[in-house]
Structure formats: C-alpha cells, structure tokens
Short mmCIF file of C-alpha atoms and ligand atoms in Angstrom, two decimals:
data_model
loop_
_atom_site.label_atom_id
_atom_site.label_comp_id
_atom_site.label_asym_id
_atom_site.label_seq_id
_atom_site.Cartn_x
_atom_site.Cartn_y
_atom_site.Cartn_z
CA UNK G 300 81.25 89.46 128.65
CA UNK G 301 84.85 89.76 128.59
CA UNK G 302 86.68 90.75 125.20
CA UNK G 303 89.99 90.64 124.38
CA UNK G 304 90.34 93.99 122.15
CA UNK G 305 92.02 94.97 119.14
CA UNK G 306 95.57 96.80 118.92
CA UNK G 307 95.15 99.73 117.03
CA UNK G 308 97.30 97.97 113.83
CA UNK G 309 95.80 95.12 114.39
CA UNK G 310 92.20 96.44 114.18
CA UNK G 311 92.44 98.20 110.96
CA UNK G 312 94.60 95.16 109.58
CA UNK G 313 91.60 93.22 110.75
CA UNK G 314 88.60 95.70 109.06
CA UNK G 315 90.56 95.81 105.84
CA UNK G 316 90.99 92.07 106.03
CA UNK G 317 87.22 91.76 105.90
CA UNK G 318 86.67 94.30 103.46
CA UNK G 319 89.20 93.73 100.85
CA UNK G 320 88.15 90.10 99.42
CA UNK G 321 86.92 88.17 96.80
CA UNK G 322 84.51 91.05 96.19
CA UNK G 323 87.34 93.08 95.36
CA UNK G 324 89.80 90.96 93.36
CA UNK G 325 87.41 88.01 91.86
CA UNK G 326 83.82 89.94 91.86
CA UNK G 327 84.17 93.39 91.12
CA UNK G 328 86.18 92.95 87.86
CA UNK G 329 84.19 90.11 86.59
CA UNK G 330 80.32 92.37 87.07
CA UNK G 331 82.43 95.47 86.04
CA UNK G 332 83.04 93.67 82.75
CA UNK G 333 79.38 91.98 82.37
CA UNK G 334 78.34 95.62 82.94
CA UNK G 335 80.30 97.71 80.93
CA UNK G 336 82.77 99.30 82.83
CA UNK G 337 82.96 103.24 83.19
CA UNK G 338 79.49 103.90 84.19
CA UNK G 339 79.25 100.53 86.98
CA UNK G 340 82.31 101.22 88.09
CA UNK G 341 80.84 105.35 88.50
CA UNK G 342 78.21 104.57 90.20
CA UNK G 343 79.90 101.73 92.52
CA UNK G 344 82.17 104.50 93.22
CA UNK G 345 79.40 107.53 94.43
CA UNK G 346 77.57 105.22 96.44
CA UNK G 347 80.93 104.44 98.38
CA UNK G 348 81.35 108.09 99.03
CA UNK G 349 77.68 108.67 99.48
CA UNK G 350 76.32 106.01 101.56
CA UNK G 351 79.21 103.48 102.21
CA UNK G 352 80.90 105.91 104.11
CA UNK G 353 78.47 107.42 106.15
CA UNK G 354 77.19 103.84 107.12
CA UNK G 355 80.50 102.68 108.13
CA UNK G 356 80.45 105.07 110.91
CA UNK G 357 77.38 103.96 111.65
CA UNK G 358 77.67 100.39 112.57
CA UNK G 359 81.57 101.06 114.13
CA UNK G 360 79.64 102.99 116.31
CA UNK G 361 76.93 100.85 117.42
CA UNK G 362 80.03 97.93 117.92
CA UNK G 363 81.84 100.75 119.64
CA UNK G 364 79.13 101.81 122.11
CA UNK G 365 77.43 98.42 122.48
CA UNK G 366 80.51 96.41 123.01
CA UNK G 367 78.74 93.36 122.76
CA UNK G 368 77.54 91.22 119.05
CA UNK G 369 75.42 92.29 116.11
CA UNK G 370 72.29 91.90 117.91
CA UNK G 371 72.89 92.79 121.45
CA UNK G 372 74.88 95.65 121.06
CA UNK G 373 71.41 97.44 119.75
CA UNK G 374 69.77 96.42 123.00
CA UNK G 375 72.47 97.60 125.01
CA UNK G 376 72.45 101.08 123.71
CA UNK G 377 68.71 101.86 123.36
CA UNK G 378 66.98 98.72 125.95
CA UNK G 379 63.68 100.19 125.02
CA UNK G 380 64.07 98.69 121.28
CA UNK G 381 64.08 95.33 122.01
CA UNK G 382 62.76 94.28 118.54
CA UNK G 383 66.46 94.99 117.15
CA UNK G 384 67.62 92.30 118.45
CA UNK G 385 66.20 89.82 116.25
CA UNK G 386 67.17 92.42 113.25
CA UNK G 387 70.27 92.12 114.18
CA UNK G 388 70.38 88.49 114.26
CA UNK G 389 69.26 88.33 110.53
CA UNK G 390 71.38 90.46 109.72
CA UNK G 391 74.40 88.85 111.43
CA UNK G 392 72.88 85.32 109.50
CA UNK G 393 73.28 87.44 106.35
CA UNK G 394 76.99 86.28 106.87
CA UNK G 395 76.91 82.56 106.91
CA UNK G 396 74.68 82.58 103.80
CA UNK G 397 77.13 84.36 102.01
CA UNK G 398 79.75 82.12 103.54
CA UNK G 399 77.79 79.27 101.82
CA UNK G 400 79.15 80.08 98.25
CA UNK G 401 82.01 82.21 100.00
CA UNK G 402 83.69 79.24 101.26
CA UNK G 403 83.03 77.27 97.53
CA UNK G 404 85.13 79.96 95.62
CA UNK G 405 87.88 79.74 98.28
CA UNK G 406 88.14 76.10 98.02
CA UNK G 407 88.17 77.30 93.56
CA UNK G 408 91.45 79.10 94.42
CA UNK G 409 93.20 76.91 96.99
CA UNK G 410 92.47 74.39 93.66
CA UNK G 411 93.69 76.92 91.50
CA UNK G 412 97.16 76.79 93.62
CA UNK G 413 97.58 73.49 92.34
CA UNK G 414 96.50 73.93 88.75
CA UNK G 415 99.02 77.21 89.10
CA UNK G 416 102.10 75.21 90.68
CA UNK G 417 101.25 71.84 88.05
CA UNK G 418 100.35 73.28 84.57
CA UNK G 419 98.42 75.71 83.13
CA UNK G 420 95.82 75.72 80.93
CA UNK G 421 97.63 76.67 77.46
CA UNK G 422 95.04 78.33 75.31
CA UNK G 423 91.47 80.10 76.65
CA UNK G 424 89.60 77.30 75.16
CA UNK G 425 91.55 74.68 77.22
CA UNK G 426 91.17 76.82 80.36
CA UNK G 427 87.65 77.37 80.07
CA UNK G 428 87.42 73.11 79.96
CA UNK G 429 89.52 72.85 82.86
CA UNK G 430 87.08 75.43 84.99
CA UNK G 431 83.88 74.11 83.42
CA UNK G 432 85.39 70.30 84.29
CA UNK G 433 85.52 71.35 87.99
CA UNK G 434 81.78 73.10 88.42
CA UNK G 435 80.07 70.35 86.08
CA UNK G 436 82.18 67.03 87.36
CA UNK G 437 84.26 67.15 90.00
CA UNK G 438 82.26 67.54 92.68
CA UNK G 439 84.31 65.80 94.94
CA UNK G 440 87.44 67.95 94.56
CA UNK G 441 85.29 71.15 95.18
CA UNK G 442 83.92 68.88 98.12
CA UNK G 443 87.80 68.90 99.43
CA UNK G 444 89.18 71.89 98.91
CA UNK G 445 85.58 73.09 100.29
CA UNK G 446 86.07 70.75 103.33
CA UNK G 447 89.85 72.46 103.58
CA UNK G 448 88.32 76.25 103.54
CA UNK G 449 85.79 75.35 106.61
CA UNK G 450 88.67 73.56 108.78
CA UNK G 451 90.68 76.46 108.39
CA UNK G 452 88.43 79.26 109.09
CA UNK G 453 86.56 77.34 111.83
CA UNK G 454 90.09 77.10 113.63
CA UNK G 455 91.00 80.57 113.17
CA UNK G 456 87.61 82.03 114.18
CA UNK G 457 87.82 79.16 117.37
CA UNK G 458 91.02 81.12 118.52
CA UNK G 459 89.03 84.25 118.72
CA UNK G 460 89.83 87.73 117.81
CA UNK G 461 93.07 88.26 119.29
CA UNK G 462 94.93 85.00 118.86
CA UNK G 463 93.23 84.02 115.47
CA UNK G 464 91.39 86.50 113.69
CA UNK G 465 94.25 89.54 114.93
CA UNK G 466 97.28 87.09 113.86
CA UNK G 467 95.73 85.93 110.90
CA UNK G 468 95.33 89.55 109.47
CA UNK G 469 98.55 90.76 110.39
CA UNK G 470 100.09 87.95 108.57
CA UNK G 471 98.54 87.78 105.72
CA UNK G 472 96.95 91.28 105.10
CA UNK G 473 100.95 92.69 104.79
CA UNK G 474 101.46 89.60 101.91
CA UNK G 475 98.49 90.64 99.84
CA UNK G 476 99.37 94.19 99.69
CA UNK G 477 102.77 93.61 98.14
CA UNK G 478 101.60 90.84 96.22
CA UNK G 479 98.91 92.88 93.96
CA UNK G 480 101.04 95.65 94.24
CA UNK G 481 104.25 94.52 92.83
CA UNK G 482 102.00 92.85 89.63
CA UNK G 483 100.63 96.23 89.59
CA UNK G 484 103.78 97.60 88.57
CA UNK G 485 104.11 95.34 86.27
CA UNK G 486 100.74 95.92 84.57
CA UNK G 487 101.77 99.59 84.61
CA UNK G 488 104.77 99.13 82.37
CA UNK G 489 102.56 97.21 78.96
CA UNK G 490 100.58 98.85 76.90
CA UNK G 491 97.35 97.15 77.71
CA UNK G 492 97.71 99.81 81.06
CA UNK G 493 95.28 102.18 78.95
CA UNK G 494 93.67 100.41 77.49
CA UNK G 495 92.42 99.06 81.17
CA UNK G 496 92.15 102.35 82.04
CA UNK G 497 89.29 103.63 79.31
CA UNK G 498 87.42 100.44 80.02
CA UNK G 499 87.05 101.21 83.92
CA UNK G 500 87.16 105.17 83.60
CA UNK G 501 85.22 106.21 80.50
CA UNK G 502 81.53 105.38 81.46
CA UNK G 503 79.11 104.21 78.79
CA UNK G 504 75.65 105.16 80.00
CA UNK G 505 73.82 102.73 77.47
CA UNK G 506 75.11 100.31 79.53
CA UNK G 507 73.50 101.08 83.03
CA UNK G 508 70.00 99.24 82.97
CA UNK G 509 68.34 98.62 86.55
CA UNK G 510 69.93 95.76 87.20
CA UNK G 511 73.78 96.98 86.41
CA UNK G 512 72.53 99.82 88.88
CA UNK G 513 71.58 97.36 91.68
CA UNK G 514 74.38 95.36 91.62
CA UNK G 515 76.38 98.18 91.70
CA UNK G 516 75.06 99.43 94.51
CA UNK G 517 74.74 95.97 96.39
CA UNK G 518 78.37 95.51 95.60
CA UNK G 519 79.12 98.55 97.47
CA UNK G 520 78.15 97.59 100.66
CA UNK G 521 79.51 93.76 99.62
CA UNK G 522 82.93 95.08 98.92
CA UNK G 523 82.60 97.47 102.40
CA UNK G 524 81.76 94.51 104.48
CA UNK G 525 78.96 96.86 105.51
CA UNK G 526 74.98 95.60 106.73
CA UNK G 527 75.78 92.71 108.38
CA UNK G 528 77.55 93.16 111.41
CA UNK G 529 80.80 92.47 110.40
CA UNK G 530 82.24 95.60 111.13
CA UNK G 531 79.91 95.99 113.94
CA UNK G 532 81.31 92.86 115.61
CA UNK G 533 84.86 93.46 115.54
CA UNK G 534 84.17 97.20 116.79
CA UNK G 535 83.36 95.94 119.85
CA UNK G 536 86.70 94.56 120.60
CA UNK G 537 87.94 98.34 120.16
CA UNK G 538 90.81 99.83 122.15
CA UNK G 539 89.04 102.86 124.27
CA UNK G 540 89.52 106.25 122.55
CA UNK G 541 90.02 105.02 119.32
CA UNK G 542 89.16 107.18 116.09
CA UNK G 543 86.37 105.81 114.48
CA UNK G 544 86.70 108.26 111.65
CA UNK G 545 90.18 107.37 110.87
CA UNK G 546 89.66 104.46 110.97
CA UNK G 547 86.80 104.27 108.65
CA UNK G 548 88.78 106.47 105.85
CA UNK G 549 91.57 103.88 106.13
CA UNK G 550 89.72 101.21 105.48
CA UNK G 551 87.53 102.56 102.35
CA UNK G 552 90.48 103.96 100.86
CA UNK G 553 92.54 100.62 101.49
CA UNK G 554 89.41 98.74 100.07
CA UNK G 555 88.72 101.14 97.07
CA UNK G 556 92.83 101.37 96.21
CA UNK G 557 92.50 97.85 95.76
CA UNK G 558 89.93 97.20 94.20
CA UNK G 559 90.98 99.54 91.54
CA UNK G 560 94.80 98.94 91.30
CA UNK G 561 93.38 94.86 91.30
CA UNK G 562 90.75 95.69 88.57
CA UNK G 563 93.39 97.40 86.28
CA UNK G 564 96.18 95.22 87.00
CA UNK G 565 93.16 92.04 85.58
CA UNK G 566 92.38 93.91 83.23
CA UNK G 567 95.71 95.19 81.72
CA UNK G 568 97.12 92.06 81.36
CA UNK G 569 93.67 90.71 79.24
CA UNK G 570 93.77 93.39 77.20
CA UNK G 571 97.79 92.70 76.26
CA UNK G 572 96.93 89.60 75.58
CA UNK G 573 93.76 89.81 73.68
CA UNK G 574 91.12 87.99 76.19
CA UNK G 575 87.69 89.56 76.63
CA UNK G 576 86.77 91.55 80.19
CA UNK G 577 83.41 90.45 80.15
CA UNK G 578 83.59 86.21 80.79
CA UNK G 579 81.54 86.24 83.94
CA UNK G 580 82.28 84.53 87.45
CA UNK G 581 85.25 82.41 85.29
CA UNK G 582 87.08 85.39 84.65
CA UNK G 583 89.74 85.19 86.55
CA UNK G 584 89.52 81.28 86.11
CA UNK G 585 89.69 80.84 82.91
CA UNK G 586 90.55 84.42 80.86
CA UNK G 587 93.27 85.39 83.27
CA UNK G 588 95.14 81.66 83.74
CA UNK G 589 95.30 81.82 79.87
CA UNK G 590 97.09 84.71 80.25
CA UNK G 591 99.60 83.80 82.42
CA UNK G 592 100.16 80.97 80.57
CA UNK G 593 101.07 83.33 77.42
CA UNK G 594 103.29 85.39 79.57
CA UNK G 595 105.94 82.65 79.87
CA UNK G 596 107.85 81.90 83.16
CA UNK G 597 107.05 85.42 85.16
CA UNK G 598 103.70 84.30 84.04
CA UNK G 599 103.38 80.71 86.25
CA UNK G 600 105.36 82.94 89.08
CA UNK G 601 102.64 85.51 88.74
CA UNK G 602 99.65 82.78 88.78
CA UNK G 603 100.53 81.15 92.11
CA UNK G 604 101.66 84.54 93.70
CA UNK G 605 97.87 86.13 92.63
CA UNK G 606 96.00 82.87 93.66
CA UNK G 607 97.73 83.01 96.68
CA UNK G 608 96.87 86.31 96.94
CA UNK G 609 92.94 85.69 96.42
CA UNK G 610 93.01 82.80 99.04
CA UNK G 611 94.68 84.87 101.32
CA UNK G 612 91.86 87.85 100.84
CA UNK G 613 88.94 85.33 100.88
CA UNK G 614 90.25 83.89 104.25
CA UNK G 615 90.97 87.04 105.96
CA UNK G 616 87.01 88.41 104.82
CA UNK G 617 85.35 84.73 105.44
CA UNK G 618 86.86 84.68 109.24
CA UNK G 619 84.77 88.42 109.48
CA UNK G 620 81.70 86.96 107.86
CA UNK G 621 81.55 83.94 110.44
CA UNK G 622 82.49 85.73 113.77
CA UNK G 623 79.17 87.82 114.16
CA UNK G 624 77.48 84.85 114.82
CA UNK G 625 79.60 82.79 116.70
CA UNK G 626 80.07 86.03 119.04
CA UNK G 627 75.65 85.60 118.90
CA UNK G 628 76.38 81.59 120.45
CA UNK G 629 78.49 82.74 122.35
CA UNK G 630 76.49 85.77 123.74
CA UNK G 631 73.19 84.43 123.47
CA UNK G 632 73.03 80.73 123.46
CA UNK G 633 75.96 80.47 125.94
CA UNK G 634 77.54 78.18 123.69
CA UNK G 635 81.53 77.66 124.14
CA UNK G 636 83.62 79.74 120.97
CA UNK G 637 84.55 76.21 120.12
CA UNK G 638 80.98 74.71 119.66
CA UNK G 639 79.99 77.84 118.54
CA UNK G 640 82.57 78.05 115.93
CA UNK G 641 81.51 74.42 115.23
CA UNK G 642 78.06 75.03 114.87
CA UNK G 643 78.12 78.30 112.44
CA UNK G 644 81.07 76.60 110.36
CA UNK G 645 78.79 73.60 109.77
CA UNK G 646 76.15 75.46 109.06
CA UNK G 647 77.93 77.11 105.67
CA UNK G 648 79.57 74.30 105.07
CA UNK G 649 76.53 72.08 104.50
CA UNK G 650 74.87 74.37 102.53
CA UNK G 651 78.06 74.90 100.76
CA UNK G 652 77.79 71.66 99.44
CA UNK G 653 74.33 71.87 98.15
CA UNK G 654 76.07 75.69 96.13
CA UNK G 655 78.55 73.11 95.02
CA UNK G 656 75.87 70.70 93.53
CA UNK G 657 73.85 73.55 92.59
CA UNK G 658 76.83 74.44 89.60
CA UNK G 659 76.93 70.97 88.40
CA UNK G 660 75.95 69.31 85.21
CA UNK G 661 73.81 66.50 87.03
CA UNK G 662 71.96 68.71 89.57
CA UNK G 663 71.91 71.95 88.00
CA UNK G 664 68.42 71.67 86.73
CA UNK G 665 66.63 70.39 90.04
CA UNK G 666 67.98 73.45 91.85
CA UNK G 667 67.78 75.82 89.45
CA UNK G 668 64.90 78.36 89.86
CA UNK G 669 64.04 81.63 87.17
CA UNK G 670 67.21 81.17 85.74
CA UNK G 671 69.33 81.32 88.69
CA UNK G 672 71.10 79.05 90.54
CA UNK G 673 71.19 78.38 94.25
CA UNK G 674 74.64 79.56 94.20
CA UNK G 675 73.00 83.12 91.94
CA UNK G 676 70.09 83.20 93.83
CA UNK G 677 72.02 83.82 97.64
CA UNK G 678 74.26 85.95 96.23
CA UNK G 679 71.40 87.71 94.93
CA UNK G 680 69.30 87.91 98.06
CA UNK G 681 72.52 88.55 100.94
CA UNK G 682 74.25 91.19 98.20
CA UNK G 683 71.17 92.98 96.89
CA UNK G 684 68.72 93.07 99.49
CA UNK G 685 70.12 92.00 103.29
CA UNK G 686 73.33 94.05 102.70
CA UNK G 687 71.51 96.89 101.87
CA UNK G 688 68.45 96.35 104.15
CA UNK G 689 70.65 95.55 107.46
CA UNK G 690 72.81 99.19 106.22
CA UNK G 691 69.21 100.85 106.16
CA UNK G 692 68.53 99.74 109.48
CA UNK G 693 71.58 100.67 111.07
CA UNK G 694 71.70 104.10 109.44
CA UNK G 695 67.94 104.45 110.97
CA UNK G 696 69.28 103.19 114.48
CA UNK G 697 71.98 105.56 114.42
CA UNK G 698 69.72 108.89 112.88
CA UNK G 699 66.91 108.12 114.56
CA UNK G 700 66.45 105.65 117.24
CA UNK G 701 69.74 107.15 119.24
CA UNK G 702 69.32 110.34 120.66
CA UNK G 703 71.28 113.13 119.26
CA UNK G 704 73.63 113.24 122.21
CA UNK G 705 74.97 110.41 122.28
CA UNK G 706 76.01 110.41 119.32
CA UNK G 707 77.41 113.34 119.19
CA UNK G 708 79.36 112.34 121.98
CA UNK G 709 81.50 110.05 120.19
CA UNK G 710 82.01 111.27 116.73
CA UNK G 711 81.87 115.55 117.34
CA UNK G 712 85.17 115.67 118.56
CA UNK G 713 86.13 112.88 115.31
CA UNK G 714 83.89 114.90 112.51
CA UNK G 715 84.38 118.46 113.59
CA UNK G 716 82.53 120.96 111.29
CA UNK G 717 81.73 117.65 109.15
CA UNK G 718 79.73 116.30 111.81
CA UNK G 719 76.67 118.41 110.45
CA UNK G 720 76.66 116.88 106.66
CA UNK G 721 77.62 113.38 108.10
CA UNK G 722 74.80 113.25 110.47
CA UNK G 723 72.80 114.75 107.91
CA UNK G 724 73.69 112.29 105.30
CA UNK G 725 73.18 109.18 107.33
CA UNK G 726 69.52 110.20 108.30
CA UNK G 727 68.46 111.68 104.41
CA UNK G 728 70.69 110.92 102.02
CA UNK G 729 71.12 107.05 102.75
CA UNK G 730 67.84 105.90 103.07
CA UNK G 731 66.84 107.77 100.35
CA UNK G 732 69.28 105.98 98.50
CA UNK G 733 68.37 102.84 99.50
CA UNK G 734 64.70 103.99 98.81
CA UNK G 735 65.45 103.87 95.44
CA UNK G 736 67.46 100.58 95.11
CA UNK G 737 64.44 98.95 96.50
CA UNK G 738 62.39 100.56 93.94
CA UNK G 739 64.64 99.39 90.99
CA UNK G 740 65.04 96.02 92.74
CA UNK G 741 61.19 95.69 92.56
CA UNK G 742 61.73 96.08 88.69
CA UNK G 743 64.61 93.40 88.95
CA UNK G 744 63.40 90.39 90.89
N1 LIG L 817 83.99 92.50 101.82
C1 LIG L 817 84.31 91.15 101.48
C2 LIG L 817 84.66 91.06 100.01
O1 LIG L 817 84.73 92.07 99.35
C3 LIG L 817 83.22 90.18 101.81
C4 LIG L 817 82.73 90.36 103.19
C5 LIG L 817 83.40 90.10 104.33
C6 LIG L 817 81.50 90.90 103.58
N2 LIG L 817 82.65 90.44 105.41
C7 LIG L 817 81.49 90.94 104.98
C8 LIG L 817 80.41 91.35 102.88
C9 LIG L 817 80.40 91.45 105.65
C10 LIG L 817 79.32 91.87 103.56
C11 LIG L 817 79.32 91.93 104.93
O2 LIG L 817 84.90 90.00 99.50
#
C-alpha cells in the first residue's frame, strides 16, 4: 500500500485535531458538572498520566511499525496472531458508532451558528425551549444540519490524509487555539475565574460513586482519542524517524490544556452570571447561550466565535474517527477511498438518524431501553467499554504479544532511563487499571 505521510506539523496538528473535540469543550464540562467537579475532574486527570499516556505510545507504535490500518498493522508486526485482526476491526468500528451521535451534535452546533448569528435565546428558560424544541420537534432541521456534517467529513476524509485530513487540521486546528484562548483571557479577568476554579480543583469525594468513576475513566481515553485506532491509523502515515514520545507529550498536554482552560473559561462565565454547572448534555446549549446573551454585544461576538470553535473541533476529531475504517475498505475490501469513504459515512449517517429520532418527543419511548436512550446507550457502550477494552488490548499487544526487542528498538533511544517504568506501566499498571473499571462497570450496567 502506498501512503502519503504526515509532515511533522502537520501530524501533530492532525493527532491534536482528533483528540481535542467535543469531548473536550461540550462533554467534559457538562459530566464534570453532573459529577461534581474536583474529585471527576482528579481522577480524569491520574488516569491520563497513568494509563492514557502509556497507551498512547502504545498504539503510535503499532501504526508506526505496522504502517498499514487498525487491523492489519497487528498482523503485520506479529503474523503469527492472526486473531487481531478482527480485534482490530471492532475496534476500528468503535469509531463509526461513536460517529453516529458524533455527527448529530455537530450538526447541534453548525445550528447553533445560526441561532448565534440570528438571536439569542434571552433568558435560561427561553434557551432551554429553544434546545428542547430542536431534540423533541424538529427533526428535520437536525436531519439537515446532520446531512451537512456527513457531506463534509465524507469529502474531507475522500481527499485522504494529506490533501484533506492534513489541510483540514492545519487550517482549522491554528483557529481553535486562538479562539478559546483569547475568551480565556477574558474569563480570567471576572470574578467568576475562582469561583470556576474551586469547582474543578477542590475535589468532593462524596461525590465519586462507581459510575462518576467510570465515566471518568472512559472519558479519558474518549478525550485521548485512544482504543480505537485513531491514533493508530494516522501513525502509519508517519515521517521515518519521527519521535513518538514527543509527539505523544504534545498532544496530551495540548488536549489536557484545553480541556481545562475550555472547562474554566464555561464555567467562569456561568458562575458570573449565575447559571448552574450541572445542566447535562444542554449545557453549553442552553446555560451558556443564556449567558452570552446577558453579556451584551462581546457576548453574540463571543457565541458565534465559540460555536465556531466547537464545529471546528468536532470536524477535525470526526474526520479521525471515520478514517480507520475507510483505510480497513481500502486495505481489506479493496474498495476505492471514494466508495470507501461513501460506504463508512453512510453507515453513521443512517444510524445517525435513528440517534436523532431516538431524542425526540414522538419516538423517544420506542427506543428507549433501562432508561437510556439509543443516543445514551452508544455513548455508553463505545466510551465505557470499547475505548477502554480496544486500549487493554493494545497495551497487551505491545507488553506482551511483541517481543521485548522490538520494542525496545523504537522507543529506548525516545524513553531513555524512562523506558523501564513506561514499559513497566503499560504491561502492570494499565491493565490493572482497566481490571478494575471492568469490575465497577459490572456494578454499573
Ligand atoms: N477525542 C475526541 C473528542 O474528545 C473524540 C475522538 C476522536 C475519539 N477520535 C477518537 C474518541 C478516537 C475515541 C477514539 O471529542
């Protein structure tokens, strides 16, 4: 197979692209609040440094060395475990079913643009009508702007990695960053600031039941892009001799800073204002548009920049979260990236719209199951369990399945003297980890 690779900007452009998303600026603030704050945010933050990190280097290896998809590249490193392939293939489909509700919220936001740029909603109560009206009844603008997310991530992912995926994140990944940063300065100068900053910092252990502790975890590797083959896929388009190290603490501390100077920034401005952290998947739908609208004119400047902002993180993570398996058509079935981009698009997209009916007032009960959603329920199964599963396997494929050697290889001359406690880590620590999500998860589901 031929690949077009990477340049070295354009490489960690594209990883951060992937990782920094929705999770980061729409999710993670909205399960910090349900949760409490301090003590989710704590333990989002040790597994990142515990097992998120260790795991990255994991599966940019196996991309690195296999230079091929999520499922081959396995195969072509150690052709005696031929049963990874099909691991890898789930693990890769772990993407499109996240795409399935992935794409809905983008198509929320490129909505939101409008609502932004026409009028917004003048008191919480009035905002929270305007969201509910588009989940319960309008199916058929969620339809479009649904319809609009799919075109244009199917024809970025159809250019490939160089011409559309590459371009894409050098473009927009540059916007974002001084987007939420220059609101971040602004957050920093009202006096909400610390109040933002007790609510994520000072953890509240009566908070943390099993399931905070889950998600938490789950949204680790979420937020990461790690345990699908996201990562994994775009490794494999590589320059030779690149740093996987570096690269990996560039793009955890790019996806962490944001995640935190995003969270503080939502945060700070509820606070000033007197809305509540802890509204649920509407937060930034309904609390935060209120609050714009109270902030005057820098307030309808800052609502369009920031949902500009979100659509342009959602895109740049959705085109990662397709690719793995359109590289797998292309690979495997021999498909053309065109059909194959096709094909996989079509595949969220449908089910998309079935997520879409799933949130609204005249389906919700049909497809509604233990008091979760369809739309609940995949985000449940991809974030909690395949995330963390596929991440178990690779950190098993890397400790255990790959001989010592050749591993060391590759990342002795990266790790130096930390080679030892990475290696270490990734065999022991990780697993166990994971060991014990599954346990809790068995007390969850
Ligand atoms: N990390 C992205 C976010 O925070 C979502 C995402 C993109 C992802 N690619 C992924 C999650 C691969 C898991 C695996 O929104």
């Amino acid at each position: 197979m031929k690949i077009a690779r990477f340049s070295r900007v354009g490489f960690i452009l594209a990883a951060a692209g992937s990782a920094v998303g929705l999770g980061n600026i729409w999710k993670f603030p909205y399960i910090a609040g349900e949760y409490g704050g301090g003590a989710f945010v704590l333990v989002y933050l040790i597994t990142v440094m515990l097992i998120g990190f260790s795991v990255m280097i994991a599966e940019l290896l196996i991309g690195y060395l296999g230079r091929s998809d999520a499922a081959s590249s396995f195969v072509k490193i150690s052709s005696t475990h031929k049963s990874f392939w099909l691991a890898g293939a789930i693990m890769a489909m772990a993407g499109l079913l996240i795409m399935t509700f992935y794409s809905v919220v983008i198509g929320w936001i490129l909505n939101y643009i409008f609502v932004a740029l026409t009028s917004l909603p003048a008191s919480v109560d009035e905002a929270k009508s305007v969201f509910t009206q588009m989940i319960d009844s309008s199916i058929l603008t969620q339809i479009f702007f649904h319809t609009v997310a799919f075109v244009l991530i199917s024809a970025v992912v159809a250019r490939g990695i160089k011409g559309g995926i590459e371009r894409l994140n050098m473009v927009l990944m540059p916007l974002l960053f001084v987007i939420v940063g220059g609101m971040f300065l602004y957050a920093l100068s009202l006096d909400g600031f610390s109040k933002a900053v007790d609510f994520m910092f000072m953890p509240d252990w009566s908070k943390l039941n099993s399931e905070a502790f889950v998600t938490a975890v789950g949204h680790a590797f979420f937020t990461l892009s790690l345990g699908m083959g996201a990562l994994l896929t775009y490794a494999a388009s590589l320059p030779k001799n690149s740093n996987l190290v570096s690269n990996t603490l560039i793009v955890v501390a790019l996806d962490t800073g944001i995640a935190l100077v995003a969270g503080l920034m939502l945060f700070t401005f509820l606070y000033e204002y007197g809305a509540e952290p802890s509204s649920g998947p509407g937060l930034v739908f309904i609390s935060l548009p209120a609050v714009f609208y109270e902030m005057g004119t820098i307030g309808t400047v800052f609502a369009v920049l920031f949902f500009f902002a979100l659509a342009f993180a959602g895109l740049t993570s959705a085109v990662s979260l397709v690719e793995p398996m359109v590289q797998i058509g292309i690979d495997k079935f021999k498909m053309s990236r065109l059909k194959s981009s096709i094909s996989m698009g079509l595949f969220f997209y449908l089910i998309g719209i079935v997520v879409i009916l799933s949130g609204s007032s005249e389906f919700k009960e049909t497809l509604t199951w233990g008091g979760k959603n369809l739309f609940d329920w995949i985000d449940f199964i991809t974030a909690s369990i395949m995330l963390p599963l596929g991440g178990l396997m690779m950190a098993i494929f890397v400790g255990f399945v790959m001989r010592r050697s050749q591993v060391e290889a590759v990342l002795k001359p990266q790790l130096g003297r930390f080679f030892e406690i990475w290696y270490f880590s990734l065999r022991f620590i990780a697993p166990a980890a994971l060991f014990v999500v599954a346990l809790h998860l068995l007390g969850v589901a």
